[in-house]
Amino acid sequence: VEYLVLVGVGIVWGMTNALIEGSAKDFHKNTIQSSGRFSFLYDFIYLISNWRFSIPFGVNQVCSIGFNFVLVKVEISIAQTVAN
């Protein structure tokens, strides 16, 4: 069962990483390059409010938590190979 979870995590990570990368490219195209004091905060709020970024990012992080739970039961060298 643990190995099926690892395979699932690997598949979801692959899909969500592609979606996150695509939305991050759109982010760089659509944002004004500001250098003010609050530019980091503005960029963070923009990314979190963008559902094309925040939903895949959230799913990716949930899978990361699942990977850590499975990692307790499986040898790390096998888990990393199967998930990646």
PDB file of C-alpha atoms in Angstrom:
ATOM      1  CA  VAL A   1       0.000   0.000   0.000  1.00  0.00           C
ATOM      2  CA  GLU A   2       2.850   2.392   0.824  1.00  0.00           C
ATOM      3  CA  TYR A   3       4.353   1.926  -2.623  1.00  0.00           C
ATOM      4  CA  LEU A   4       1.055   2.770  -4.309  1.00  0.00           C
ATOM      5  CA  VAL A   5       0.923   5.974  -2.263  1.00  0.00           C
ATOM      6  CA  LEU A   6       4.479   6.785  -3.347  1.00  0.00           C
ATOM      7  CA  VAL A   7       3.616   6.239  -7.010  1.00  0.00           C
ATOM      8  CA  GLY A   8       0.527   8.422  -6.596  1.00  0.00           C
ATOM      9  CA  VAL A   9       2.571  11.130  -4.914  1.00  0.00           C
ATOM     10  CA  GLY A  10       5.083  11.034  -7.760  1.00  0.00           C
ATOM     11  CA  ILE A  11       2.352  11.386 -10.372  1.00  0.00           C
ATOM     12  CA  VAL A  12       0.637  14.243  -8.550  1.00  0.00           C
ATOM     13  CA  TRP A  13       3.949  16.004  -7.944  1.00  0.00           C
ATOM     14  CA  GLY A  14       4.746  15.804 -11.654  1.00  0.00           C
ATOM     15  CA  MET A  15       1.380  17.235 -12.661  1.00  0.00           C
ATOM     16  CA  THR A  16       1.289  19.987 -10.059  1.00  0.00           C
ATOM     17  CA  ASN A  17       4.884  21.052 -10.726  1.00  0.00           C
ATOM     18  CA  ALA A  18       4.025  21.591 -14.389  1.00  0.00           C
ATOM     19  CA  LEU A  19       0.940  23.637 -13.446  1.00  0.00           C
ATOM     20  CA  ILE A  20       2.871  25.690 -10.890  1.00  0.00           C
ATOM     21  CA  GLU A  21       5.624  26.375 -13.419  1.00  0.00           C
ATOM     22  CA  GLY A  22       3.104  27.499 -16.036  1.00  0.00           C
ATOM     23  CA  SER A  23       1.322  29.852 -13.668  1.00  0.00           C
ATOM     24  CA  ALA A  24       4.644  31.233 -12.429  1.00  0.00           C
ATOM     25  CA  LYS A  25       5.612  32.080 -16.022  1.00  0.00           C
ATOM     26  CA  ASP A  26       2.290  33.891 -16.415  1.00  0.00           C
ATOM     27  CA  PHE A  27       3.026  35.684 -13.145  1.00  0.00           C
ATOM     28  CA  HIS A  28       6.328  36.991 -14.472  1.00  0.00           C
ATOM     29  CA  LYS A  29       4.660  38.155 -17.696  1.00  0.00           C
ATOM     30  CA  ASN A  30       1.773  39.950 -15.988  1.00  0.00           C
ATOM     31  CA  THR A  31       3.385  41.656 -13.007  1.00  0.00           C
ATOM     32  CA  ILE A  32       5.001  45.037 -12.869  1.00  0.00           C
ATOM     33  CA  GLN A  33       8.597  44.738 -11.767  1.00  0.00           C
ATOM     34  CA  SER A  34       8.483  46.897  -8.676  1.00  0.00           C
ATOM     35  CA  SER A  35      11.371  47.385  -6.324  1.00  0.00           C
ATOM     36  CA  GLY A  36       9.525  48.955  -3.427  1.00  0.00           C
ATOM     37  CA  ARG A  37       9.579  47.993   0.186  1.00  0.00           C
ATOM     38  CA  PHE A  38       6.402  45.918  -0.064  1.00  0.00           C
ATOM     39  CA  SER A  39       6.988  44.290  -3.458  1.00  0.00           C
ATOM     40  CA  PHE A  40       7.533  40.848  -1.878  1.00  0.00           C
ATOM     41  CA  LEU A  41       4.271  41.110   0.031  1.00  0.00           C
ATOM     42  CA  TYR A  42       2.417  42.251  -3.094  1.00  0.00           C
ATOM     43  CA  ASP A  43       3.853  39.342  -5.123  1.00  0.00           C
ATOM     44  CA  PHE A  44       2.952  36.853  -2.379  1.00  0.00           C
ATOM     45  CA  ILE A  45      -0.638  38.089  -2.167  1.00  0.00           C
ATOM     46  CA  TYR A  46      -0.939  38.059  -5.953  1.00  0.00           C
ATOM     47  CA  LEU A  47       0.262  34.447  -6.191  1.00  0.00           C
ATOM     48  CA  ILE A  48      -1.929  33.172  -3.359  1.00  0.00           C
ATOM     49  CA  SER A  49      -5.002  34.903  -4.796  1.00  0.00           C
ATOM     50  CA  ASN A  50      -4.324  33.401  -8.236  1.00  0.00           C
ATOM     51  CA  TRP A  51      -6.181  30.078  -8.238  1.00  0.00           C
ATOM     52  CA  ARG A  52      -4.040  28.753 -11.108  1.00  0.00           C
ATOM     53  CA  PHE A  53      -1.094  28.866  -8.729  1.00  0.00           C
ATOM     54  CA  SER A  54      -2.595  28.363  -5.277  1.00  0.00           C
ATOM     55  CA  ILE A  55      -4.661  25.214  -5.955  1.00  0.00           C
ATOM     56  CA  PRO A  56      -1.808  23.191  -7.546  1.00  0.00           C
ATOM     57  CA  PHE A  57       0.540  24.495  -4.855  1.00  0.00           C
ATOM     58  CA  GLY A  58      -1.848  23.376  -2.095  1.00  0.00           C
ATOM     59  CA  VAL A  59      -2.272  19.922  -3.641  1.00  0.00           C
ATOM     60  CA  ASN A  60       1.495  19.663  -4.003  1.00  0.00           C
ATOM     61  CA  GLN A  61       1.997  20.477  -0.329  1.00  0.00           C
ATOM     62  CA  VAL A  62      -0.650  17.961   0.794  1.00  0.00           C
ATOM     63  CA  CYS A  63       1.198  15.297  -1.200  1.00  0.00           C
ATOM     64  CA  SER A  64       4.426  16.351   0.485  1.00  0.00           C
ATOM     65  CA  ILE A  65       2.816  15.717   3.855  1.00  0.00           C
ATOM     66  CA  GLY A  66       1.597  12.312   2.642  1.00  0.00           C
ATOM     67  CA  PHE A  67       5.101  11.512   1.402  1.00  0.00           C
ATOM     68  CA  ASN A  68       6.521  12.263   4.849  1.00  0.00           C
ATOM     69  CA  PHE A  69       3.965   9.998   6.530  1.00  0.00           C
ATOM     70  CA  VAL A  70       4.831   7.143   4.176  1.00  0.00           C
ATOM     71  CA  LEU A  71       8.538   7.836   4.579  1.00  0.00           C
ATOM     72  CA  VAL A  72       8.290   6.655   8.192  1.00  0.00           C
ATOM     73  CA  LYS A  73       7.346   3.149   7.016  1.00  0.00           C
ATOM     74  CA  VAL A  74       9.516   2.811   3.907  1.00  0.00           C
ATOM     75  CA  GLU A  75      13.263   2.948   3.422  1.00  0.00           C
ATOM     76  CA  ILE A  76      14.287   6.409   2.219  1.00  0.00           C
ATOM     77  CA  SER A  77      16.352   5.211  -0.759  1.00  0.00           C
ATOM     78  CA  ILE A  78      13.394   3.210  -2.081  1.00  0.00           C
ATOM     79  CA  ALA A  79      10.851   5.945  -1.345  1.00  0.00           C
ATOM     80  CA  GLN A  80      12.787   8.622  -3.176  1.00  0.00           C
ATOM     81  CA  THR A  81      13.334   6.387  -6.191  1.00  0.00           C
ATOM     82  CA  VAL A  82       9.682   5.380  -6.429  1.00  0.00           C
ATOM     83  CA  ALA A  83       8.290   8.895  -5.890  1.00  0.00           C
ATOM     84  CA  ASN A  84      10.642  10.543  -8.364  1.00  0.00           C
TER      85      ASN A  84
END
